[in-house]
XYZ file of C-alpha atoms in Angstrom:
694
model
C -43.535 44.528 2.372
C -42.158 44.797 -1.183
C -43.012 48.441 -1.617
C -39.765 49.450 -3.237
C -40.050 48.997 -7.008
C -36.628 47.414 -7.214
C -37.592 44.662 -4.748
C -39.616 41.650 -5.825
C -40.440 38.349 -4.201
C -37.325 36.128 -3.929
C -37.277 32.930 -5.952
C -36.382 29.950 -3.713
C -36.225 26.715 -5.692
C -34.834 24.678 -2.792
C -34.657 24.773 0.977
C -30.990 25.805 0.730
C -31.705 28.988 -1.257
C -32.913 31.127 1.668
C -29.693 31.033 3.750
C -27.581 31.491 0.603
C -29.674 34.543 -0.362
C -29.255 36.019 3.113
C -25.490 35.521 3.133
C -24.954 36.985 -0.330
C -27.230 39.941 0.387
C -25.269 40.756 3.543
C -21.961 40.506 1.694
C -23.305 42.805 -1.031
C -24.141 45.689 1.292
C -22.034 48.797 1.489
C -21.309 48.031 5.124
C -19.380 44.934 4.061
C -16.661 47.097 2.515
C -15.997 44.094 0.304
C -18.808 44.714 -2.120
C -16.623 46.826 -4.401
C -14.807 43.648 -5.372
C -17.940 42.106 -6.755
C -17.967 42.289 -10.505
C -21.129 42.449 -12.523
C -21.454 38.659 -12.554
C -22.617 38.682 -8.964
C -25.587 40.766 -10.043
C -26.619 38.304 -12.713
C -30.272 37.735 -13.431
C -30.199 34.362 -11.667
C -28.682 35.794 -8.525
C -31.028 38.798 -8.564
C -34.034 36.467 -8.799
C -32.708 34.512 -5.824
C -32.348 37.650 -3.685
C -35.401 39.436 -5.108
C -33.839 42.434 -6.881
C -34.880 43.796 -10.305
C -32.660 42.755 -13.280
C -29.602 44.685 -14.286
C -31.186 46.054 -17.445
C -33.434 48.198 -15.247
C -30.433 50.465 -14.786
C -30.380 50.167 -11.012
C -27.116 51.755 -10.036
C -24.709 50.024 -7.693
C -24.925 52.698 -4.976
C -28.686 52.303 -4.974
C -28.363 48.549 -4.573
C -26.542 48.619 -1.217
C -29.471 49.745 0.940
C -31.832 47.428 -0.919
C -29.633 44.439 -0.188
C -29.441 45.521 3.447
C -33.221 45.647 3.625
C -33.630 42.341 1.887
C -30.994 40.658 4.088
C -32.809 41.946 7.180
C -36.190 40.715 5.932
C -34.926 37.255 4.978
C -32.926 36.912 8.156
C -36.000 37.469 10.321
C -37.798 34.527 8.751
C -36.437 31.069 9.442
C -36.639 28.332 6.875
C -40.193 26.986 6.689
C -38.879 23.429 6.980
C -35.735 21.892 8.389
C -33.254 20.729 5.740
C -31.187 17.552 5.745
C -28.168 19.808 6.207
C -29.630 21.274 9.388
C -30.462 17.809 10.713
C -27.043 16.336 9.949
C -25.161 19.319 11.330
C -27.278 18.944 14.435
C -25.910 15.416 14.840
C -22.338 16.729 14.633
C -23.190 19.480 17.110
C -24.214 16.825 19.629
C -21.225 14.583 18.825
C -18.541 17.294 18.964
C -20.161 19.783 21.317
C -20.192 22.624 18.763
C -21.520 26.061 19.672
C -23.871 28.125 17.511
C -21.079 29.979 15.666
C -19.244 26.748 14.862
C -22.434 25.146 13.561
C -23.138 28.132 11.282
C -19.575 28.151 9.966
C -19.911 24.457 9.160
C -23.167 25.107 7.283
C -21.617 28.033 5.393
C -18.595 25.958 4.368
C -20.813 23.073 3.237
C -23.075 25.283 1.110
C -20.143 27.223 -0.337
C -19.030 23.935 -1.907
C -22.525 22.673 -2.722
C -24.488 25.736 -3.895
C -23.095 27.119 -7.147
C -24.423 30.662 -6.660
C -22.683 31.018 -3.291
C -19.540 29.442 -4.734
C -19.540 31.913 -7.653
C -20.131 34.862 -5.353
C -17.208 33.925 -3.086
C -14.999 33.306 -6.095
C -15.687 36.815 -7.356
C -15.128 38.216 -3.899
C -11.533 36.936 -3.908
C -10.841 36.870 -0.192
C -7.190 37.887 0.116
C -6.204 36.722 3.615
C -7.209 34.650 6.617
C -8.246 37.859 8.395
C -10.626 38.602 5.539
C -12.047 35.079 5.878
C -12.988 36.014 9.439
C -14.552 39.284 8.253
C -16.533 37.591 5.458
C -17.919 34.977 7.860
C -18.799 37.625 10.449
C -20.728 39.695 7.881
C -22.462 36.752 6.182
C -23.483 35.125 9.457
C -24.243 38.439 11.173
C -21.886 37.583 14.019
C -19.078 39.409 15.810
C -15.586 38.843 14.412
C -14.409 37.829 17.884
C -16.936 34.973 17.893
C -15.687 33.794 14.496
C -12.063 33.895 15.663
C -12.974 31.887 18.752
C -14.805 29.332 16.622
C -11.784 28.999 14.314
C -9.052 28.816 16.938
C -6.567 25.975 16.206
C -7.485 24.043 19.347
C -11.211 24.425 18.676
C -13.406 21.560 17.548
C -13.658 22.633 13.899
C -9.952 22.913 13.143
C -8.595 20.349 15.622
C -10.824 17.658 14.175
C -9.875 18.751 10.624
C -13.513 18.908 9.543
C -12.966 22.565 8.629
C -9.865 24.117 7.148
C -8.909 27.485 5.718
C -7.130 27.015 2.414
C -5.731 29.117 -0.365
C -6.648 27.415 -3.617
C -4.670 29.765 -5.800
C -4.136 33.462 -6.487
C -7.321 33.745 -8.495
C -9.751 32.332 -6.009
C -8.069 33.460 -2.794
C -8.840 31.991 0.623
C -11.879 29.935 1.521
C -13.354 27.821 4.279
C -13.668 24.209 3.213
C -14.730 20.832 4.527
C -13.720 17.364 3.252
C -15.696 16.269 0.200
C -16.715 13.086 1.993
C -18.148 15.135 4.844
C -19.978 17.390 2.387
C -21.618 14.391 0.695
C -22.606 13.026 4.102
C -24.085 16.343 5.296
C -26.339 16.542 2.264
C -27.245 12.863 2.482
C -30.306 11.254 3.983
C -28.775 9.645 7.060
C -31.496 8.883 9.576
C -29.211 8.743 12.613
C -25.648 9.368 13.736
C -24.523 5.807 13.016
C -25.622 6.070 9.403
C -23.998 9.486 9.114
C -20.695 8.136 10.446
C -20.762 5.262 7.967
C -19.534 7.786 5.402
C -16.254 8.058 7.324
C -15.677 4.759 9.090
C -16.922 1.243 8.449
C -16.939 -2.155 10.072
C -13.912 -4.099 8.918
C -14.652 -7.398 7.153
C -14.045 -10.576 9.089
C -10.645 -12.174 8.469
C -10.348 -15.003 5.967
C -7.133 -16.376 7.425
C -6.748 -18.146 10.754
C -4.127 -18.127 13.489
C -1.732 -20.491 11.708
C -1.271 -17.873 8.946
C 0.406 -15.620 11.494
C 2.326 -18.151 13.543
C 5.567 -16.412 12.536
C 4.348 -13.373 14.498
C 3.880 -15.168 17.804
C 6.020 -12.744 19.817
C 4.370 -9.663 18.331
C 0.896 -11.128 18.767
C 1.496 -12.025 22.406
C 2.684 -8.504 23.187
C -0.195 -6.838 21.325
C -2.807 -9.020 23.000
C -1.479 -8.134 26.440
C -1.009 -4.440 25.636
C -4.359 -3.857 23.944
C -6.153 -5.911 26.570
C -4.787 -3.776 29.425
C -5.374 -0.549 27.494
C -8.988 -1.557 26.975
C -9.511 -2.292 30.664
C -7.995 1.005 31.811
C -9.322 3.152 28.937
C -5.778 4.395 28.302
C -5.582 7.141 25.637
C -2.868 7.476 23.016
C -2.558 3.780 22.085
C -0.968 3.597 18.611
C 0.583 0.593 16.868
C 2.460 0.760 13.540
C 2.698 -2.234 11.186
C 4.658 -1.792 7.972
C 5.993 -3.913 5.142
C 5.676 -4.575 1.397
C 2.219 -4.503 -0.194
C 0.226 -7.715 -0.088
C 2.050 -9.345 2.832
C -1.108 -9.621 4.943
C -0.835 -6.577 7.211
C -4.494 -5.602 6.981
C -5.643 -9.207 7.242
C -3.493 -9.626 10.360
C -5.146 -6.632 12.035
C -8.578 -8.066 11.236
C -7.560 -11.428 12.665
C -6.066 -9.793 15.765
C -9.282 -7.882 16.475
C -11.338 -11.047 16.050
C -8.927 -12.904 18.329
C -9.300 -10.199 20.991
C -13.075 -10.099 20.425
C -12.952 -6.355 19.825
C -14.979 -4.645 17.105
C -12.685 -3.352 14.385
C -13.493 -0.246 12.369
C -11.452 1.036 9.451
C -11.179 4.616 8.250
C -12.483 4.879 4.705
C -9.924 5.459 1.973
C -12.442 5.963 -0.855
C -15.584 8.036 -1.162
C -19.055 7.058 -2.373
C -17.887 7.376 -5.990
C -14.886 5.104 -5.424
C -12.377 7.955 -5.657
C -9.402 8.084 -3.309
C -9.726 10.311 -0.255
C -6.800 12.633 0.471
C -4.655 12.159 3.529
C -5.921 15.398 5.057
C -9.556 14.374 4.649
C -8.861 10.924 6.071
C -7.446 12.572 9.175
C -10.774 14.365 9.534
C -12.588 11.048 9.137
C -10.291 9.568 11.754
C -10.997 12.359 14.231
C -14.741 11.992 13.760
C -14.404 8.235 14.203
C -12.487 8.716 17.436
C -15.257 10.900 18.848
C -17.961 8.537 17.638
C -16.350 5.384 19.069
C -14.721 6.781 22.203
C -17.287 5.257 24.573
C -17.464 1.838 22.946
C -14.938 -1.031 23.080
C -13.436 -0.756 19.639
C -10.227 -0.756 17.633
C -9.561 1.515 14.635
C -7.542 0.504 11.587
C -5.929 3.330 9.597
C -4.517 1.758 6.431
C -2.063 3.196 3.888
C -0.837 6.104 5.977
C 1.878 7.304 3.593
C -0.056 10.449 2.622
C -0.841 11.320 6.246
C 2.671 11.596 7.635
C 4.788 13.787 5.316
C 8.568 13.904 5.458
C 10.480 16.517 7.401
C 11.974 18.133 4.315
C 8.694 18.545 2.506
C 9.336 15.765 0.025
C 6.676 13.429 1.356
C 3.865 12.202 -0.760
C 1.249 14.582 0.584
C 0.791 17.663 -1.603
C 1.738 20.873 0.163
C -1.797 22.243 0.093
C -3.093 19.176 1.897
C -0.519 18.863 4.667
C -1.832 19.350 8.184
C -1.616 23.054 8.968
C -0.588 22.308 12.541
C 2.312 20.160 11.349
C 4.206 18.062 13.844
C 2.417 19.547 16.825
C -0.937 18.368 15.511
C 0.302 14.866 14.647
C 2.018 14.484 18.008
C -1.107 15.581 19.868
C -3.159 13.235 17.737
C -0.997 10.250 18.673
C -0.980 11.169 22.354
C -4.678 11.806 22.921
C -6.741 9.450 20.705
C -9.205 7.661 23.013
C -9.684 4.627 20.750
C -6.650 2.355 20.219
C -5.466 2.614 16.633
C -3.368 0.372 14.423
C -1.679 2.271 11.604
C -0.586 0.321 8.505
C 1.992 1.419 5.924
C 3.802 -0.101 2.981
C 6.814 2.171 3.285
C 8.021 4.246 6.233
C 11.328 5.474 4.814
C 9.891 8.893 3.882
C 8.157 9.463 7.218
C 9.865 11.849 9.597
C 11.398 10.018 12.599
C 9.684 12.593 14.816
C 6.409 10.904 13.934
C 7.740 7.352 14.044
C 8.977 7.816 17.618
C 5.414 8.492 18.737
C 4.206 4.960 18.074
C 4.080 2.710 21.135
C 5.055 -0.436 19.272
C 5.966 -1.160 15.682
C 7.122 -4.087 13.606
C 7.768 -4.965 9.995
C 5.713 -7.652 8.319
C 7.493 -9.267 5.412
C 6.418 -12.113 3.178
C 5.543 -15.092 5.431
C 7.979 -18.021 5.720
C 7.495 -21.073 3.521
C 5.521 -23.093 6.056
C 3.081 -20.247 6.567
C 2.822 -19.571 2.835
C 1.859 -23.203 2.416
C -0.979 -22.792 4.900
C -2.169 -19.571 3.251
C -2.221 -21.267 -0.143
C -4.258 -24.098 1.329
C -6.713 -21.658 2.924
C -7.367 -19.615 -0.204
C -7.274 -22.504 -2.674
C -9.327 -24.953 -0.647
C -11.889 -26.622 -2.872
C -10.086 -25.824 -6.134
C -8.605 -29.314 -6.636
C -4.974 -28.151 -6.478
C -2.464 -30.954 -5.928
C -0.210 -31.081 -2.900
C 2.825 -30.919 -5.169
C 1.609 -27.737 -6.803
C 0.912 -26.134 -3.422
C 4.375 -27.115 -2.219
C 5.992 -25.650 -5.326
C 4.146 -22.363 -5.007
C 5.015 -22.124 -1.325
C 8.674 -21.991 -2.310
C 8.102 -18.570 -3.864
C 9.357 -16.202 -1.188
C 7.998 -13.147 -2.995
C 4.515 -14.646 -3.361
C 2.266 -12.611 -1.089
C -1.126 -13.531 0.418
C -2.754 -10.831 -1.734
C -1.455 -12.483 -4.917
C -2.762 -15.852 -3.782
C -6.173 -14.335 -3.017
C -6.389 -12.790 -6.501
C -5.390 -16.070 -8.141
C -8.064 -17.904 -6.150
C -10.612 -15.364 -7.347
C -9.689 -16.086 -10.976
C -9.942 -19.830 -10.412
C -13.358 -19.490 -8.805
C -14.707 -17.898 -11.986
C -12.861 -19.985 -14.583
C -14.196 -23.362 -13.485
C -11.871 -25.671 -15.415
C -10.706 -29.242 -14.915
C -8.194 -30.110 -12.216
C -5.305 -30.221 -14.648
C -6.194 -26.913 -16.263
C -6.735 -25.323 -12.866
C -3.111 -25.846 -11.928
C -1.908 -24.505 -15.278
C -4.232 -21.523 -14.882
C -3.065 -20.945 -11.331
C 0.585 -20.955 -12.358
C -0.158 -18.673 -15.318
C -1.965 -16.123 -13.131
C 0.738 -16.166 -10.468
C 3.620 -16.067 -12.965
C 2.118 -13.113 -14.824
C 1.363 -11.341 -11.568
C 4.945 -11.782 -10.432
C 6.195 -10.525 -13.785
C 4.005 -7.436 -13.439
C 5.565 -6.730 -10.038
C 9.039 -7.483 -11.433
C 9.416 -10.472 -9.151
C 11.702 -13.247 -10.331
C 10.506 -16.811 -9.708
C 12.841 -18.763 -7.478
C 14.902 -21.473 -9.099
C 13.395 -23.879 -6.632
C 9.963 -23.098 -7.998
C 11.157 -24.162 -11.432
C 13.114 -27.159 -10.304
C 11.558 -28.950 -7.379
C 8.751 -30.470 -9.423
C 9.196 -29.436 -13.046
C 12.693 -30.823 -13.208
C 12.155 -33.740 -10.846
C 14.569 -32.013 -8.478
C 16.778 -34.312 -6.442
C 20.327 -34.239 -5.190
C 21.278 -36.747 -7.867
C 20.863 -34.037 -10.519
C 23.369 -31.683 -8.918
C 27.053 -31.707 -9.787
C 28.829 -29.868 -6.946
C 32.386 -30.391 -5.708
C 31.086 -31.242 -2.249
C 29.354 -34.158 -0.537
C 25.904 -32.591 -0.329
C 24.192 -35.416 1.644
C 26.933 -35.205 4.260
C 26.589 -31.418 4.384
C 22.812 -31.615 4.818
C 23.223 -34.242 7.523
C 25.630 -31.975 9.406
C 23.294 -29.005 9.089
C 20.416 -31.049 10.474
C 22.472 -31.768 13.586
C 23.911 -28.268 13.999
C 22.647 -25.685 11.485
C 25.009 -22.956 12.662
C 28.142 -25.055 12.851
C 29.044 -24.710 9.176
C 28.945 -20.932 8.936
C 28.625 -18.899 5.763
C 28.721 -20.684 2.416
C 29.209 -19.501 -1.141
C 27.570 -21.418 -3.997
C 29.060 -20.522 -7.366
C 28.766 -21.772 -10.893
C 26.839 -21.315 -14.137
C 23.182 -20.233 -14.059
C 20.685 -23.056 -13.669
C 23.081 -25.488 -12.008
C 20.918 -25.708 -8.890
C 22.571 -23.264 -6.470
C 19.437 -21.484 -5.335
C 17.408 -24.674 -5.491
C 19.831 -26.378 -3.105
C 19.500 -23.511 -0.619
C 15.730 -24.022 -0.653
C 16.224 -27.757 -0.270
C 18.512 -27.262 2.737
C 16.047 -24.921 4.473
C 13.254 -27.437 3.958
C 15.327 -30.383 5.106
C 16.544 -28.788 8.337
C 13.139 -27.260 9.042
C 13.875 -23.530 9.188
C 12.395 -20.603 7.236
C 14.154 -19.237 4.174
C 14.664 -15.553 3.419
C 15.860 -14.734 -0.089
C 17.262 -11.400 -1.193
C 18.509 -10.328 -4.628
C 20.393 -7.342 -5.951
C 17.140 -5.586 -6.891
C 15.979 -5.886 -3.259
C 19.152 -4.383 -1.808
C 20.690 -1.835 -4.142
C 19.403 1.724 -3.836
C 20.377 5.007 -5.529
C 19.957 6.888 -2.248
C 22.887 7.461 0.084
C 22.973 5.025 2.973
C 19.855 3.089 1.952
C 21.763 0.081 0.541
C 23.588 -0.292 3.854
C 20.297 -0.048 5.747
C 18.744 -2.767 3.614
C 21.760 -5.047 4.088
C 21.563 -4.614 7.865
C 17.797 -5.116 7.739
C 17.938 -8.440 5.910
C 20.409 -9.869 8.435
C 18.283 -8.606 11.310
C 15.148 -10.138 9.819
C 16.868 -13.488 9.310
C 18.236 -13.403 12.864
C 14.829 -12.702 14.382
C 13.119 -15.380 12.291
C 15.823 -18.011 12.827
C 15.928 -18.335 9.053
C 18.429 -19.373 6.442
C 19.444 -16.190 4.635
C 20.056 -16.660 0.907
C 21.725 -13.775 -0.908
C 21.286 -14.339 -4.635
C 23.320 -12.517 -7.268
C 25.954 -11.752 -4.630
C 28.382 -10.490 -7.255
C 26.181 -7.422 -7.725
C 27.053 -5.947 -4.309
C 30.145 -7.825 -3.102
C 32.467 -6.739 -5.905
C 36.170 -6.228 -5.493
C 36.578 -2.864 -3.738
C 39.805 -1.990 -5.534
C 37.906 -1.832 -8.828
C 34.988 0.176 -7.413
C 34.149 3.419 -9.218
C 31.763 4.853 -6.629
C 31.961 5.392 -2.892
C 28.634 3.644 -2.296
C 30.034 0.445 -3.818
C 32.778 0.389 -1.173
C 30.463 1.237 1.729
C 28.020 -1.448 0.614
C 30.729 -4.122 0.648
C 31.974 -2.882 4.033
C 28.487 -3.141 5.500
C 28.061 -6.636 4.057
C 31.329 -7.822 5.602
C 30.427 -6.303 8.964
C 27.021 -7.964 9.025
C 28.496 -11.321 7.983
C 30.814 -11.184 10.991
C 27.969 -10.401 13.367
C 25.390 -12.819 11.949
C 24.753 -15.840 14.143
C 22.880 -17.951 11.642
C 23.077 -19.847 8.367
C 24.077 -17.619 5.455
C 24.412 -18.685 1.809
C 25.530 -16.544 -1.123
C 25.032 -17.634 -4.696
C 26.825 -16.139 -7.692
C 27.483 -16.850 -11.339
C 30.619 -14.671 -11.308
C 32.859 -15.906 -8.541
C 35.846 -13.960 -9.865
C 34.130 -10.634 -9.143
C 33.743 -11.177 -5.401
C 35.858 -9.148 -2.998
C 38.797 -11.077 -1.550
C 37.835 -10.185 2.007
C 34.357 -11.588 1.500
C 35.757 -14.831 0.135
C 37.747 -15.330 3.348
C 34.543 -15.139 5.358
C 32.981 -18.141 3.627
C 33.664 -21.404 5.449
C 32.650 -23.353 2.357
C 32.919 -22.371 -1.279
C 31.053 -24.945 -3.359
C 31.288 -25.016 -7.135
C 28.293 -26.228 -9.164
C 29.148 -27.631 -12.592
C 27.097 -28.574 -15.629
C 25.266 -31.863 -15.667
C 27.338 -34.942 -16.319
C 26.524 -37.066 -19.339
C 24.751 -39.598 -17.147
C 22.705 -36.876 -15.415
C 21.756 -35.332 -18.763
C 20.511 -38.623 -20.079
C 18.468 -39.486 -16.994
C 16.756 -36.084 -17.062
C 16.091 -36.467 -20.795
C 14.426 -39.830 -20.205
C 12.394 -38.336 -17.326
C 11.034 -35.547 -19.536
C 10.703 -37.302 -22.924
C 7.916 -39.672 -23.941
C 8.687 -43.331 -23.717
C 11.519 -44.091 -26.134
C 11.668 -47.074 -28.424
C 14.538 -49.398 -27.633
C 16.007 -48.917 -31.091
C 16.136 -45.138 -30.648
C 17.749 -45.081 -27.228
C 21.382 -45.178 -28.338
C 20.893 -42.497 -30.979
C 19.192 -40.044 -28.636
C 21.667 -40.723 -25.865
C 24.586 -39.920 -28.129
C 22.939 -36.650 -29.155
C 22.103 -35.622 -25.573
C 25.595 -36.469 -24.356
C 27.043 -34.090 -26.913
C 25.310 -31.138 -25.193
C 27.925 -30.754 -22.517
C 26.729 -27.428 -21.005
C 23.212 -28.312 -19.956
C 21.879 -27.613 -16.468
C 18.808 -28.732 -14.510
C 17.471 -25.235 -15.138
C 17.443 -25.856 -18.904
C 15.130 -28.837 -18.510
C 12.943 -26.854 -16.093
C 12.668 -23.973 -18.549
C 11.561 -26.230 -21.391
C 9.090 -28.055 -19.188
C 7.661 -24.738 -18.044
C 7.340 -23.461 -21.614
C 5.440 -26.565 -22.602
C 3.086 -26.231 -19.623
C 2.296 -22.579 -20.264
C 1.826 -23.110 -24.016
C -0.089 -26.386 -23.572
C 2.464 -28.256 -25.718
C 3.103 -31.964 -25.806
C 6.770 -32.365 -26.620
C 8.075 -35.307 -28.562
C 11.582 -36.625 -28.014
C 12.683 -34.724 -31.113
C 11.050 -31.512 -29.826
C 12.773 -31.849 -26.498
C 16.155 -32.513 -28.116
C 15.796 -29.566 -30.443
C 14.942 -27.189 -27.601
C 17.792 -28.494 -25.468
C 20.157 -27.999 -28.384
C 19.013 -24.404 -28.728
C 19.416 -23.773 -24.981
C 22.931 -25.156 -25.203
C 23.773 -23.101 -28.277
C 22.724 -19.713 -26.919
C 25.046 -20.028 -23.949
C 27.978 -19.500 -26.248
C 30.100 -22.301 -24.807
C 31.883 -24.735 -27.092
C 29.879 -27.909 -27.570
C 29.993 -30.878 -29.808
C 27.344 -30.784 -32.489
C 24.655 -33.474 -32.400
C 25.073 -36.060 -35.137
C 23.340 -35.209 -38.366
C 20.900 -38.039 -38.820
C 18.728 -37.202 -35.793
C 15.223 -36.419 -36.980
C 13.990 -32.821 -36.753
C 10.487 -31.548 -37.219
């Protein structure tokens, strides 16, 4: 059998070596017409041992090698592998699942081994396949199949390409074109899965059970009712092409809501994997392949699929989406549209941002809605759910619930820290606030004034100094919230403007939506106007009080505007104010900068002044240790001289002391208040000189 002196027994170290040897031998024959591209590295000693050809130093000339390789390829091709490999077994499972023919199965095996077996990878790299047509020729020669069969197996509507488990890519000029499969699929095909379910666990997994209950999503009653009815009917009728889109800022509970919804409907929820076995992120293209496999696997079972973080799956129309060009679906819009029209298993798609996604894709979703940060009442329930058993006081929970930007994900992380710290009840609350404050700082979220004031400054109406009867105003709003119209709160920072808005929302029992300049302003044309319209729409739908903080940043006098977008932003704000049928409050520290037209639209303009001398003294007594009777007059005189203090100043000092674990004496408190007063730059009377200092 090995009569020719240049042929020796092949060296097969693994079960995968035989097919690789056959393929390379076929590609190295003269008939291939591609062999001339092979450089000497393909005839290395290691490769020659694999195929069974004498080493290069034996001076075997290239033209003499062609017939030998043909003979060897024929001999090896006649003998099947002595034992079935895990690759053969796993591909067999996909053959049954997808209905693949023999050519498709062999192409899948070739693609898998070209990424797994280094000798085949090196050989193809040296071959430098220059076009898609040459890919077809290479596969036909290596697999000993007609080119027409290869083309049929690789047609766009075929199972290999339509499911995205195989793709033809051009890595770069050096390596040329190649047939590839997702890395996650490659790992699975060479794994030890005992059945199809275990094999599919590499691509899709059972979603965890929800931690939150129905009351955490009570603000989504309308959306939930519609989804329950829609998904229920779709399940009964086995309707294809059911796709729901949920979007909103990170951490607002979108994924948790989907898990709760599935549990509520008593439908098994599966989620497409976003990371591989090594914990590395899976590309958008590969996740689409996982999704397609999951659809085929689950199509006959009552299930729901969650596809999270879809930003890298749906690129923008102009090519500026987040998906790298080399990874974008080769079928483009046609593929995505077909995907959303034919998927047999209902799918809920979740995104943080949809602004970059082409509207052509967005129009394909049956139903969509934005999920923002939950209203205060819901945030309170979420805090209670995650922090149950951590000995957190009701007051602390209430204070934290006032943070509009505080998301369920942040609360969950804070609860995780508390569970491991294991401190006393008092320290737990300080730790909780520290974790949340630092987390908000990391995300560039500004704590609400109400968060600082409602408890830390003993917040009450008696500590405000507005030029309006606030109790009477609140009483009127309780009777008819919309009768007052838009209001503008203006005055120095820390005087309680934002805190009062929170107080009003709580007193009249409606949600509060807060927006700041950083939430609205955008460098992109038209986006500021869209965000302005969006915040009014959100407030209208939620029946919420809309608080626009730092209003001077985007309601400036148009005559002094330097840019067109400044004018259009103000115009949009004025238009939305006219249309808004709800309670709207603006707060500003710079009343003089507001556009005259906007001022006319405010039914009430309420000025907030510094604390009065009596208010300053009562807050000082509330925050200072018990004072001796003999010291009272001296301290009162000193505090009364600080005529530009605000409730926010006391809250800031109290917060500093809590975070730094300081116990402030009366002298410490006075000194810090004096410094807060001084840095404002307003004229004040100096405290008298004989007050003790540390």
